[in-house]
mmCIF file of C-alpha atoms and ligand atoms in Angstrom:
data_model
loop_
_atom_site.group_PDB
_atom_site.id
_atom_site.type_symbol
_atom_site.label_atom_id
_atom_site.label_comp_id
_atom_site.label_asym_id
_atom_site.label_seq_id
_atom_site.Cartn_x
_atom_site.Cartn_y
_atom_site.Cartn_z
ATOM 1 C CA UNK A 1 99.525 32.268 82.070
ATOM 2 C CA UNK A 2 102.485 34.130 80.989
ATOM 3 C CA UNK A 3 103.511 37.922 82.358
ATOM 4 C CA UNK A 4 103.142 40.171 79.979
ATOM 5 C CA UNK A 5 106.732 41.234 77.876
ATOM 6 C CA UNK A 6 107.459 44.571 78.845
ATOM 7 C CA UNK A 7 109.864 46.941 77.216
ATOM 8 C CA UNK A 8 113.372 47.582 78.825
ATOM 9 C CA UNK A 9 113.082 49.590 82.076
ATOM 10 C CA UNK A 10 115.578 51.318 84.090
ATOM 11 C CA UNK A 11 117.678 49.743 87.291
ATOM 12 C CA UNK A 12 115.308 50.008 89.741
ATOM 13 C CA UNK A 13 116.720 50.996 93.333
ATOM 14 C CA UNK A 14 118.049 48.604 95.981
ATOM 15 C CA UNK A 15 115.990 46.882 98.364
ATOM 16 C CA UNK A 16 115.708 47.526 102.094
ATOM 17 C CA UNK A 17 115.053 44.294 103.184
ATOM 18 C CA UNK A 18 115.246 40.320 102.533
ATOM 19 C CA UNK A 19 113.570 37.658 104.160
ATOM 20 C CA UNK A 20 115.336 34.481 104.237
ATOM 21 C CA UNK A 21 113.273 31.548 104.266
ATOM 22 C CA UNK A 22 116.218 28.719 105.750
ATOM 23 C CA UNK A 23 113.949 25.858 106.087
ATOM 24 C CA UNK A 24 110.568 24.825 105.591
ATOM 25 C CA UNK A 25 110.766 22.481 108.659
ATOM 26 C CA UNK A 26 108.848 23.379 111.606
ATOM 27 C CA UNK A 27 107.369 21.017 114.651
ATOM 28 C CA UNK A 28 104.763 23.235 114.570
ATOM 29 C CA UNK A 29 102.024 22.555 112.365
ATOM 30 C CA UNK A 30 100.189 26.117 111.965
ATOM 31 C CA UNK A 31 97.449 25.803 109.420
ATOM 32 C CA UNK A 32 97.925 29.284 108.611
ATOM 33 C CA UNK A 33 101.050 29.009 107.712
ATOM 34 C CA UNK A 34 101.554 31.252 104.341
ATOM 35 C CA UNK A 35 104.681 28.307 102.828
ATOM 36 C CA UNK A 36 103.891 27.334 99.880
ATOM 37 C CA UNK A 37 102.003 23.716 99.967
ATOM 38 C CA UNK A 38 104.846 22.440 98.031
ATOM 39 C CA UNK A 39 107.482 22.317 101.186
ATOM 40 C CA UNK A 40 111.133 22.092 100.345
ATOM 41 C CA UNK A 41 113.071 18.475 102.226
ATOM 42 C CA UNK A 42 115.865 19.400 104.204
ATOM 43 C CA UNK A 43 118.123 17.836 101.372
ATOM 44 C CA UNK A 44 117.211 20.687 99.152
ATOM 45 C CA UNK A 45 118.363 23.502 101.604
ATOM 46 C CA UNK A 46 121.007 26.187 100.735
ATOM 47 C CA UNK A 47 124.481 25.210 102.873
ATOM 48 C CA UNK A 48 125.623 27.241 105.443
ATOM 49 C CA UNK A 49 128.365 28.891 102.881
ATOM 50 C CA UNK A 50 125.757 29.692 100.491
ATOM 51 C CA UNK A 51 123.873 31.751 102.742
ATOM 52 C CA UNK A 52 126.243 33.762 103.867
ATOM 53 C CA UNK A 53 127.393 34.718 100.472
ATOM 54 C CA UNK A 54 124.296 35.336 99.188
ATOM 55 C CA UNK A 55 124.329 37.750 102.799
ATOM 56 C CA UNK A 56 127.492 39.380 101.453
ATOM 57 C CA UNK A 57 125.593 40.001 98.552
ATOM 58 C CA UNK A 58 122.484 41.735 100.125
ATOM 59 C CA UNK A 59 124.818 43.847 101.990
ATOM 60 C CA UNK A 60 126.303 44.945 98.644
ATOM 61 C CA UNK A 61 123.413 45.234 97.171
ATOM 62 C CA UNK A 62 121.828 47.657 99.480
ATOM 63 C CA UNK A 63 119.842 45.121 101.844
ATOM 64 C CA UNK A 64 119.910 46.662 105.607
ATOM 65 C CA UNK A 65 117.227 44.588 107.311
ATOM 66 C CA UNK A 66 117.609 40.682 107.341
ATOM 67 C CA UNK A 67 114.503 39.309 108.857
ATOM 68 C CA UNK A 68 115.542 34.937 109.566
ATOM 69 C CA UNK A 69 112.780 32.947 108.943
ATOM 70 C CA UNK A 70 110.734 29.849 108.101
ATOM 71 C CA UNK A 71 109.659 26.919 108.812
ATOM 72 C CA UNK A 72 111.239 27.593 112.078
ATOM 73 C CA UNK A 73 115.025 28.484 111.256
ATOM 74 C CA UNK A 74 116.075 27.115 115.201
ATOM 75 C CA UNK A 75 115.452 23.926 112.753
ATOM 76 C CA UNK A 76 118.808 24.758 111.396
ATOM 77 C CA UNK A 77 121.761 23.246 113.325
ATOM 78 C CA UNK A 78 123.662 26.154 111.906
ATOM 79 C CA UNK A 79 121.848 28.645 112.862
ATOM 80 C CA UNK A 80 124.133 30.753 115.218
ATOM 81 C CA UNK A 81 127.255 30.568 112.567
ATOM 82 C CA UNK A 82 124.417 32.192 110.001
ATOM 83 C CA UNK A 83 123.310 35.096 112.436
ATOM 84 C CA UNK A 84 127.490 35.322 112.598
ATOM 85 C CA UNK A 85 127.312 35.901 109.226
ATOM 86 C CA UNK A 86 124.694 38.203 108.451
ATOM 87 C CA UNK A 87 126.235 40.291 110.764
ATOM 88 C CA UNK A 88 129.611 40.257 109.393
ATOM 89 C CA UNK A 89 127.830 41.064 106.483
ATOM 90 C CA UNK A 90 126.775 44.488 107.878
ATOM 91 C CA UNK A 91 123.207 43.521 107.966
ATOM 92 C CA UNK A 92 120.423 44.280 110.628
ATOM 93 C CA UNK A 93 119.547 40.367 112.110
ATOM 94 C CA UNK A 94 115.641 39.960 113.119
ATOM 95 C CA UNK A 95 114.948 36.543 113.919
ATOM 96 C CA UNK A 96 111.096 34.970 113.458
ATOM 97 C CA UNK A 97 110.404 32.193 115.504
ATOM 98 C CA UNK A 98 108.070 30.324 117.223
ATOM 99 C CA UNK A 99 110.325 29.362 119.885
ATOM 100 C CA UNK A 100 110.079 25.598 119.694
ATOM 101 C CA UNK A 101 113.881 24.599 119.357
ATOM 102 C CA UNK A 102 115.407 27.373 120.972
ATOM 103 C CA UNK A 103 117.042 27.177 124.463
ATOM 104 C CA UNK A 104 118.188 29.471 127.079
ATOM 105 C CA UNK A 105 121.924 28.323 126.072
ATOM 106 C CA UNK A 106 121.468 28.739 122.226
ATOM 107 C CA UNK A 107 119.813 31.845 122.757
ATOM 108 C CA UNK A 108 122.865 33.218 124.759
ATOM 109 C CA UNK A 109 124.946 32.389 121.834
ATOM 110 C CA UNK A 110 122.461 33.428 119.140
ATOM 111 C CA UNK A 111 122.710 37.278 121.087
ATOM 112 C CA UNK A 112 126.807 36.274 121.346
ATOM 113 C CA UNK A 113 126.872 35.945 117.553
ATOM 114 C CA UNK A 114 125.203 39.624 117.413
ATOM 115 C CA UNK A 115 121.500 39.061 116.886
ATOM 116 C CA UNK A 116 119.361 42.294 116.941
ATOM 117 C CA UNK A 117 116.070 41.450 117.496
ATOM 118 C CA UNK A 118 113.225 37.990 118.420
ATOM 119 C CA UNK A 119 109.827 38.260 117.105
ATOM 120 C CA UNK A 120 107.949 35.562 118.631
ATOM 121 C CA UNK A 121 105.096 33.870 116.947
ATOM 122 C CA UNK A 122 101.672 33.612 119.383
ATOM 123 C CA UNK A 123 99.025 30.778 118.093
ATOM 124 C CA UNK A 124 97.081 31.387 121.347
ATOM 125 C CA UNK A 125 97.317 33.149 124.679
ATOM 126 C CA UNK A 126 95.885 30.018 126.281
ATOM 127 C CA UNK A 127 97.680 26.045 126.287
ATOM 128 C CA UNK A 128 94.854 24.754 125.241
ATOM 129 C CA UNK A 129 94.068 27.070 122.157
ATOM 130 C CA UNK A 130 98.094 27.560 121.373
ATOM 131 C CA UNK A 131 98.453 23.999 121.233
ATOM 132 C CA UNK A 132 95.397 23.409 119.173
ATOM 133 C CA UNK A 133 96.072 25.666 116.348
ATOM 134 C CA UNK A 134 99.511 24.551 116.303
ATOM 135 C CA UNK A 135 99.145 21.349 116.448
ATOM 136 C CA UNK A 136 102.066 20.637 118.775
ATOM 137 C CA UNK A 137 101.247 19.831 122.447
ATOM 138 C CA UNK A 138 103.530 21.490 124.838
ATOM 139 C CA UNK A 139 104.427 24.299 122.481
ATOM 140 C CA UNK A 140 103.014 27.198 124.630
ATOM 141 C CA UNK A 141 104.113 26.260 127.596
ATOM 142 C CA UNK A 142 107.879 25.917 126.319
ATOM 143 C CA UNK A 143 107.512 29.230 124.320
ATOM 144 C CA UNK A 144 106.121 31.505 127.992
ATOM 145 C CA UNK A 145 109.556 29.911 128.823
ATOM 146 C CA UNK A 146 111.645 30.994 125.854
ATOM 147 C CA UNK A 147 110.274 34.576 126.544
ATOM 148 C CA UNK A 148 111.557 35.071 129.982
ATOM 149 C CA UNK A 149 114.723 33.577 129.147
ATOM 150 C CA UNK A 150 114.754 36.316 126.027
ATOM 151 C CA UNK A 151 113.517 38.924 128.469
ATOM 152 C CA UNK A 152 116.178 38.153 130.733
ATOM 153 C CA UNK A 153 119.041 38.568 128.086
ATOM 154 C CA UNK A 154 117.326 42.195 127.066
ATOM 155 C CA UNK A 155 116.943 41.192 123.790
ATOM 156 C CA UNK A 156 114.678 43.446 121.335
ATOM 157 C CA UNK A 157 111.420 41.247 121.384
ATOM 158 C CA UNK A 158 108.100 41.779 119.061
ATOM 159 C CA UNK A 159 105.509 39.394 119.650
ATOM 160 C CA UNK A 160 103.910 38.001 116.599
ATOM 161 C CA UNK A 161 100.295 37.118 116.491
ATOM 162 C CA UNK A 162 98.420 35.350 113.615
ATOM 163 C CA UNK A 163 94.567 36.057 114.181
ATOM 164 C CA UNK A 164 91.361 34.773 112.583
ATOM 165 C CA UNK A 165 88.217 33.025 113.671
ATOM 166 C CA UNK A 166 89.812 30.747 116.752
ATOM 167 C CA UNK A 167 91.652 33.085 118.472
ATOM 168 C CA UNK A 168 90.386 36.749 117.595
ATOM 169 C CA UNK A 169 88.020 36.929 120.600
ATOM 170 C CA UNK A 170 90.894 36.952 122.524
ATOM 171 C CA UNK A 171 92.597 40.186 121.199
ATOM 172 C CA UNK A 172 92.536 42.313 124.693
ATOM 173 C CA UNK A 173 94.367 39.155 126.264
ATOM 174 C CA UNK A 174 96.784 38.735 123.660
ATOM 175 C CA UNK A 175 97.675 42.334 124.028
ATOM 176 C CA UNK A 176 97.776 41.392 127.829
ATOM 177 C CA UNK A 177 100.153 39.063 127.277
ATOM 178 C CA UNK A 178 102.736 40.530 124.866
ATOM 179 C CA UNK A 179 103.156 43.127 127.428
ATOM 180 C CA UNK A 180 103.261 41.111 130.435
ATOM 181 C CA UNK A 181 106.274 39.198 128.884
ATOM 182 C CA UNK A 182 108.287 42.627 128.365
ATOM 183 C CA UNK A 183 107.765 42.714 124.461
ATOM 184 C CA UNK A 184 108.078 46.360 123.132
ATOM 185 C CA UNK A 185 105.801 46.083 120.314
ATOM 186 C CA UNK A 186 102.908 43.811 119.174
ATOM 187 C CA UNK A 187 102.168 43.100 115.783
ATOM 188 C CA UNK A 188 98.381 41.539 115.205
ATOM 189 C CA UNK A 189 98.475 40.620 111.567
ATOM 190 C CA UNK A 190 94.863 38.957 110.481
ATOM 191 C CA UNK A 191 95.912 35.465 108.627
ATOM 192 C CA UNK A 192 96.708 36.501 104.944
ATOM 193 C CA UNK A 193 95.421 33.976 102.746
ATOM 194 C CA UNK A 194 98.086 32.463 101.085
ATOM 195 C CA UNK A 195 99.713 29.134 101.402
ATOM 196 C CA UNK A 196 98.369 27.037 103.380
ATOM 197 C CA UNK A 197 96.719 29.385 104.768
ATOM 198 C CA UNK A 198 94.793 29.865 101.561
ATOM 199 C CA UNK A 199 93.602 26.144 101.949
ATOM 200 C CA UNK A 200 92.457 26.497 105.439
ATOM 201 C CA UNK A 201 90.278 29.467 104.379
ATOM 202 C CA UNK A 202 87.087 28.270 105.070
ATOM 203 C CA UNK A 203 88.311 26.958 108.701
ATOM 204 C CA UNK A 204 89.779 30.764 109.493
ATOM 205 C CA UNK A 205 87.693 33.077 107.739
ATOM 206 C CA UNK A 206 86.954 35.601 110.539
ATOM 207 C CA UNK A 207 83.290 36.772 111.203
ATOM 208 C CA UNK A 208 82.647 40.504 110.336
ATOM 209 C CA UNK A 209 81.109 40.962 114.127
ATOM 210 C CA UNK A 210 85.037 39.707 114.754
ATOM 211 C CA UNK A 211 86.718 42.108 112.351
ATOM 212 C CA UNK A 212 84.484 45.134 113.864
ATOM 213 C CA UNK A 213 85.492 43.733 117.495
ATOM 214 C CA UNK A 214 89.191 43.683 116.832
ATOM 215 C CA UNK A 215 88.770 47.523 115.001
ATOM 216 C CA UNK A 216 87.680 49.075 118.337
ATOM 217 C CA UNK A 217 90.143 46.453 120.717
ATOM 218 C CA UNK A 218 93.261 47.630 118.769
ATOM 219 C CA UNK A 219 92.062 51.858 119.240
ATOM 220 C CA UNK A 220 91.485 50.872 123.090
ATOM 221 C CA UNK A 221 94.907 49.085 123.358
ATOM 222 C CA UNK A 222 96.542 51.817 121.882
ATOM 223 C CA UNK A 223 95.713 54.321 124.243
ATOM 224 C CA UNK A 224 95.784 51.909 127.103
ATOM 225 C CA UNK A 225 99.636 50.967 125.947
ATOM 226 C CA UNK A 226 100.629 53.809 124.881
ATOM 227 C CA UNK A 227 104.421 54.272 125.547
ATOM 228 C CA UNK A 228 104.530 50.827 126.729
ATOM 229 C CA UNK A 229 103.831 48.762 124.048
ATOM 230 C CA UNK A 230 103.493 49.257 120.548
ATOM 231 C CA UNK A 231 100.869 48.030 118.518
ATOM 232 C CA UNK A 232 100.634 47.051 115.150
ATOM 233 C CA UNK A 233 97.044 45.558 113.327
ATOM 234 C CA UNK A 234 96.974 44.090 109.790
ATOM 235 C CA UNK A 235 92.906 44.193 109.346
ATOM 236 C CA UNK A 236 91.808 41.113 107.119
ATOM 237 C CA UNK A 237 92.068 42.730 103.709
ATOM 238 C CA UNK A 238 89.043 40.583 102.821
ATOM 239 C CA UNK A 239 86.711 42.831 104.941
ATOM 240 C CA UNK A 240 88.548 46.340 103.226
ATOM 241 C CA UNK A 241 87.003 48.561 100.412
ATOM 242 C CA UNK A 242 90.955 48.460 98.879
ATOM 243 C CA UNK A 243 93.767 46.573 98.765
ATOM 244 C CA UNK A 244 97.055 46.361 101.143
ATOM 245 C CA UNK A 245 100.043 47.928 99.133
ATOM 246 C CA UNK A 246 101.522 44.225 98.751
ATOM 247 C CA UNK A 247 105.401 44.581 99.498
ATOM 248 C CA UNK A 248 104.745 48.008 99.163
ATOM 249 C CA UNK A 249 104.679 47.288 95.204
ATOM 250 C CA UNK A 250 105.942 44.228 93.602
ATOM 251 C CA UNK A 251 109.786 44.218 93.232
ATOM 252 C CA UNK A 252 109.978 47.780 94.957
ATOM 253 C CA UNK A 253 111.621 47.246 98.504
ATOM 254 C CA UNK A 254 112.274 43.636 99.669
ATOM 255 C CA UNK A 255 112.942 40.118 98.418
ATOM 256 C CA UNK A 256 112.318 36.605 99.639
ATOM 257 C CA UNK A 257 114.431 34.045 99.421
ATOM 258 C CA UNK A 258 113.084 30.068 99.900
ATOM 259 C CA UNK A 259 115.004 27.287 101.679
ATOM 260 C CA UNK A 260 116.421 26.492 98.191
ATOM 261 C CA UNK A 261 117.760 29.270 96.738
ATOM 262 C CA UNK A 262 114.776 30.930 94.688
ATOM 263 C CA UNK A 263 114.385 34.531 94.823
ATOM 264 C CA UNK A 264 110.947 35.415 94.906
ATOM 265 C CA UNK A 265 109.420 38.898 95.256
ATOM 266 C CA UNK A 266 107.175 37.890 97.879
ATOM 267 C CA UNK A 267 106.431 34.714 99.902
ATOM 268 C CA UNK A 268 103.420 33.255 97.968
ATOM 269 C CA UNK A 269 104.755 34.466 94.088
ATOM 270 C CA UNK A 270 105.379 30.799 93.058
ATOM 271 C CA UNK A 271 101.819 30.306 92.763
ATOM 272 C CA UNK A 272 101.874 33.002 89.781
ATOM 273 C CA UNK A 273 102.683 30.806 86.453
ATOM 274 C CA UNK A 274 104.977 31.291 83.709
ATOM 275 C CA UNK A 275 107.430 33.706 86.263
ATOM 276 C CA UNK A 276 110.974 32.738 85.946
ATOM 277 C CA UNK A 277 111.789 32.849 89.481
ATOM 278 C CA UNK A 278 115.885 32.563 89.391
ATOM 279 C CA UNK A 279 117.737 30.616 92.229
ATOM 280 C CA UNK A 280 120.869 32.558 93.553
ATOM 281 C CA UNK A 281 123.477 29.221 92.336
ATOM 282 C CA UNK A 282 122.860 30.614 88.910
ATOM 283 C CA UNK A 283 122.521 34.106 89.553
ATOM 284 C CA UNK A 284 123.914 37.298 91.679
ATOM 285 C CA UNK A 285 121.278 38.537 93.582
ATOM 286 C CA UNK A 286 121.865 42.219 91.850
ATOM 287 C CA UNK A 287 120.999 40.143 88.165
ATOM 288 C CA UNK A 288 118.166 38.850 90.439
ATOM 289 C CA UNK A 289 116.750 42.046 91.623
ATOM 290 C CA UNK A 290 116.631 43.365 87.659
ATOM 291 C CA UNK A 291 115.612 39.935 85.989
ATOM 292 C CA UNK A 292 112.450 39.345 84.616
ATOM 293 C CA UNK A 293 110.613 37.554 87.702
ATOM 294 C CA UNK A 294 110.971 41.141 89.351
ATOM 295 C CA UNK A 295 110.177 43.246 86.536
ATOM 296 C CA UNK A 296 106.991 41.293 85.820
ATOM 297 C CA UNK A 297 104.743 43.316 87.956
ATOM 298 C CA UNK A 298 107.007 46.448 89.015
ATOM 299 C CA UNK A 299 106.007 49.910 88.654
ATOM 300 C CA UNK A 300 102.501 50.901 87.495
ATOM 301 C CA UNK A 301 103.139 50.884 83.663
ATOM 302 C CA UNK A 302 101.822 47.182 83.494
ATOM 303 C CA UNK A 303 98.404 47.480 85.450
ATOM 304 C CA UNK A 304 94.978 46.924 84.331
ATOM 305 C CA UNK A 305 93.410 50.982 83.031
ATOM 306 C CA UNK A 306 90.767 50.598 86.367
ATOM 307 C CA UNK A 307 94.405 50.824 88.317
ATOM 308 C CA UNK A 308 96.521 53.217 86.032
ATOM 309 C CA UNK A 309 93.384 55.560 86.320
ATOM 310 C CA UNK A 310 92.431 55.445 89.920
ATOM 311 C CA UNK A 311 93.603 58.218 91.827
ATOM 312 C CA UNK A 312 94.845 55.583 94.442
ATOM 313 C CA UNK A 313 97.383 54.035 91.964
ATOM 314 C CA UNK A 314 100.404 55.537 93.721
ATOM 315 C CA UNK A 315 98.871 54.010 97.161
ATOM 316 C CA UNK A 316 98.063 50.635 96.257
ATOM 317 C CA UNK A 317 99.907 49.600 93.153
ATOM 318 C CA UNK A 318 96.599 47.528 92.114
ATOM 319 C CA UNK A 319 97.235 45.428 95.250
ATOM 320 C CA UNK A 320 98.586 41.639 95.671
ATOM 321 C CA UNK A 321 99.111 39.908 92.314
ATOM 322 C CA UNK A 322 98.647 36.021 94.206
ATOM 323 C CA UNK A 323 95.262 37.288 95.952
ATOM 324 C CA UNK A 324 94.403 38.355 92.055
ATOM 325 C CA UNK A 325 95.111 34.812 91.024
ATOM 326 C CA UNK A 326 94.361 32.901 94.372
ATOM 327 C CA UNK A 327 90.019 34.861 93.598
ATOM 328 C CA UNK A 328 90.171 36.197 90.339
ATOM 329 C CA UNK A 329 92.925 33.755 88.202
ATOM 330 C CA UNK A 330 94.774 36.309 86.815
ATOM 331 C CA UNK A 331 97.992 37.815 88.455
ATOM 332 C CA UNK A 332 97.570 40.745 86.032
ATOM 333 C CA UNK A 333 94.089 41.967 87.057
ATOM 334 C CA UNK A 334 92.847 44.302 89.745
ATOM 335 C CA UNK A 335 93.040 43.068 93.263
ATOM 336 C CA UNK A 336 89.629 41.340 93.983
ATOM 337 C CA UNK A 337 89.615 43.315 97.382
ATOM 338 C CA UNK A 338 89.141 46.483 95.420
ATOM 339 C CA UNK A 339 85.624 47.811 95.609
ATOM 340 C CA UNK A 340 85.875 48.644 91.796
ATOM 341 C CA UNK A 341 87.032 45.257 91.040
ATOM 342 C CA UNK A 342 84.955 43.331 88.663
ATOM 343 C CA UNK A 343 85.679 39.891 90.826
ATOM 344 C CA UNK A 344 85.023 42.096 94.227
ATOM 345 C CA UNK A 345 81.361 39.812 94.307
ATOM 346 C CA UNK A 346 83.216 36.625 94.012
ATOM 347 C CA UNK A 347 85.011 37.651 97.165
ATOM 348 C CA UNK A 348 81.435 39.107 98.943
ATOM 349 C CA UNK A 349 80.160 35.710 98.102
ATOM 350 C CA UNK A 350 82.820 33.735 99.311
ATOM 351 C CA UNK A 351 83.034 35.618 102.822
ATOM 352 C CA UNK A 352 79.568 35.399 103.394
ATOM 353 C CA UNK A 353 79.232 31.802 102.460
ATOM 354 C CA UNK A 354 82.536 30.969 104.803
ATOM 355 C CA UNK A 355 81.085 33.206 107.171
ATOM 356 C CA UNK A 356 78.149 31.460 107.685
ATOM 357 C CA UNK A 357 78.801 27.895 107.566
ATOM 358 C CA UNK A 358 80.749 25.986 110.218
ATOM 359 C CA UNK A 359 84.680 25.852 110.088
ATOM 360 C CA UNK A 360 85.919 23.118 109.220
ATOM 361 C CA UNK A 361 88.548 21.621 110.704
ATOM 362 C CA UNK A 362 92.368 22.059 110.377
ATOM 363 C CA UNK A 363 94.512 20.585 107.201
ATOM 364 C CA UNK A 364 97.281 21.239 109.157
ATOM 365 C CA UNK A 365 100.464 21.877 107.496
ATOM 366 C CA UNK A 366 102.619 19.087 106.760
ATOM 367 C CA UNK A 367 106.034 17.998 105.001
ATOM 368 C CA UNK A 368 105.978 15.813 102.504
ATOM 369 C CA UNK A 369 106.406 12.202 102.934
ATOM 370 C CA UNK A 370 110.131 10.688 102.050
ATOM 371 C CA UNK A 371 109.967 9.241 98.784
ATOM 372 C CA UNK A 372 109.484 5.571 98.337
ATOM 373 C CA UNK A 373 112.171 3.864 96.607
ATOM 374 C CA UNK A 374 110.007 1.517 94.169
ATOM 375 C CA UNK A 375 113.231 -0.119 92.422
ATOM 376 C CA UNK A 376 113.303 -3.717 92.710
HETATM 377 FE FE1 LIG B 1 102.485 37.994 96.406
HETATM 378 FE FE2 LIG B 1 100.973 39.884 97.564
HETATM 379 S S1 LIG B 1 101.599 37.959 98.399
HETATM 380 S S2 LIG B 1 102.068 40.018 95.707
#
């Protein structure tokens, strides 16, 4: 399905912030993972040069926040000389992680080098759940241990927490926790169902008695933590009457950038077809941010009339174009989320029947297996 041809538009204004996607390796095995199923090899990834010109180029571009992600980027050998470089580049350096390949040394230098800010990822707030849902034995112990050695360094940390049907029942601990290992802020984000998350739907589909649970455990936390610890909640969007304000409106305010290069206007865009997502070898990242991959859904010229004449147009933007393909096939339509959406059953339907049944287990999230040489 192609995006529509639009008629020429005028520059639209910098972004604030890029997410740089280094690798797609990880030990960790999160089945909510939102990378693509597709993974990049580690052949494929940018260089260390690359990166930090394409850094220079944010910077010049208008890009303040660089937010270091994955995979895991402590996957990258290089990754202190790239924190080096963002922030030669003038940028703002937040670094996602889950921890695993991190060390009290490297972290020293990583904070030498000028990092700003950790935000840890949390699978669990217990070994044997952690481990479980990321599928890498040990992991939770080594992370509590990453923490104090970031606490002890006084390094900015948020902690990070993926929730769905395993581990929401455990909100007031994971609050519990984020504060008991000196993080400043807390950001619950309900899994997002794209990637590989969007395979593992059926296995973390939360229950609405969850959803109404984690509702009243976020007001309480607030006013139990207020002052200490700041919390953020990202309700399952599934369970709304409207849809999240995707990247607060496609090509408005950030880009992404995969392990190879691609510029994408959010994480899970390659799953829209016929975009022409351009790879920063080719291109400047300023053509980037006015080519036709970011144009294809910008503004509100191009929506559906349900979205151009709903008084919540300048809110919403007509929601996430790869949840309108992922339920209703079409990256153009109305978020199914929407209440006035005409696929809004097809999403009832498929909550109640993945609420109901059992979940499934895990297709945990996996690299793809070295190619075979078949010559000979
Ligand atoms: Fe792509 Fe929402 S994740 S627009």
């Amino acid at each position: 399905m192609n995006a529509p041809s639009r008629p020429a538009r005028p520059p639209q204004a910098p972004p604030i912030a890029m997410l740089a996607e280094l690798t797609h390796r990880c030990p960790l095995a999160c089945p909510y993972c939102s990378n693509p199923l597709q993974l990049t090899r580690r052949e494929a990834e940018l260089s260390t040069e690359t990166w930090a010109r394409v850094f220079r180029e944010a910077a010049g571009l208008g890009v303040l926040q660089l937010h270091l992600s994955g995979g895991e980027p402590a996957s990258r050998p290089d990754l202190v000389a790239l924190v080096r470089a963002a922030r030669e580049a003038g940028l703002y350096t937040n670094l996602i992680t889950s921890g695993i390949g991190l060390t009290p040394a490297r972290l020293a230098e990583l904070d030498a080098a000028g990092l700003d800010h950790i935000q840890l990822s949390l699978q669990g707030v217990r070994a044997d759940v952690a481990d479980h849902i990321g599928g890498y034995q040990g992991g939770f112990a080594r992370k509590m241990l990453l923490a104090d050695a970031i606490r002890e360094l006084g390094l900015p940390l948020t902690i990070n927490a993926v929730m769905h049907r395993h581990n929401l029942d455990d909100l007031p601990e994971s609050f519990a926790l984020a504060a008991k290992l000196g993080a400043r802020r807390i950001e619950v984000a309900c899994v997002q169902f794209q990637g590989w998350a969007l395979k593992n739907r059926a296995a973390l589909q939360p229950t609405r008695e969850q959803v109404e649970m984690a509702k009243a455990e976020v007001s309480k936390a607030r006013a139990e933590y207020a002052g200490t610890l700041a919390i953020d909640f990202v309700p399952p969007d599934y369970f709304a009457d409207f849809p999240k304000a995707c990247m607060n409106g496609w090509g408005s305010t950030g880009l992404n950038i995969n392990p190879e290069g691609k510029v994408l206007p959010c994480h899970a865009a390659e799953i829209i077809p016929g975009l022409d997502f351009w790879n920063v070898a080719g291109h400047s990242l300023a053509e980037i941010w006015q080519g036709p991959a970011f144009n294809a859904y910008r503004g509100t010229d191009w929506l559906p009339d349900l979205c151009r004449s709903c008084e919540r147009v300048g809110i919403d933007y007509g929601g996430c174009r790869c949840q309108a393909m992922a339920i209703a096939g079409d990256p153009g339509a109305t978020d199914p989320v929407c209440r006035k959406s005409p696929h809004r059953a097809k999403l009832d339907a498929l909550i109640l029947a993945e609420t109901a049944a059992e979940a499934p287990d895990f297709d945990y999230r996996r690299m793809p297996k070295p190619e075979r040489d078949t010559a000979g």
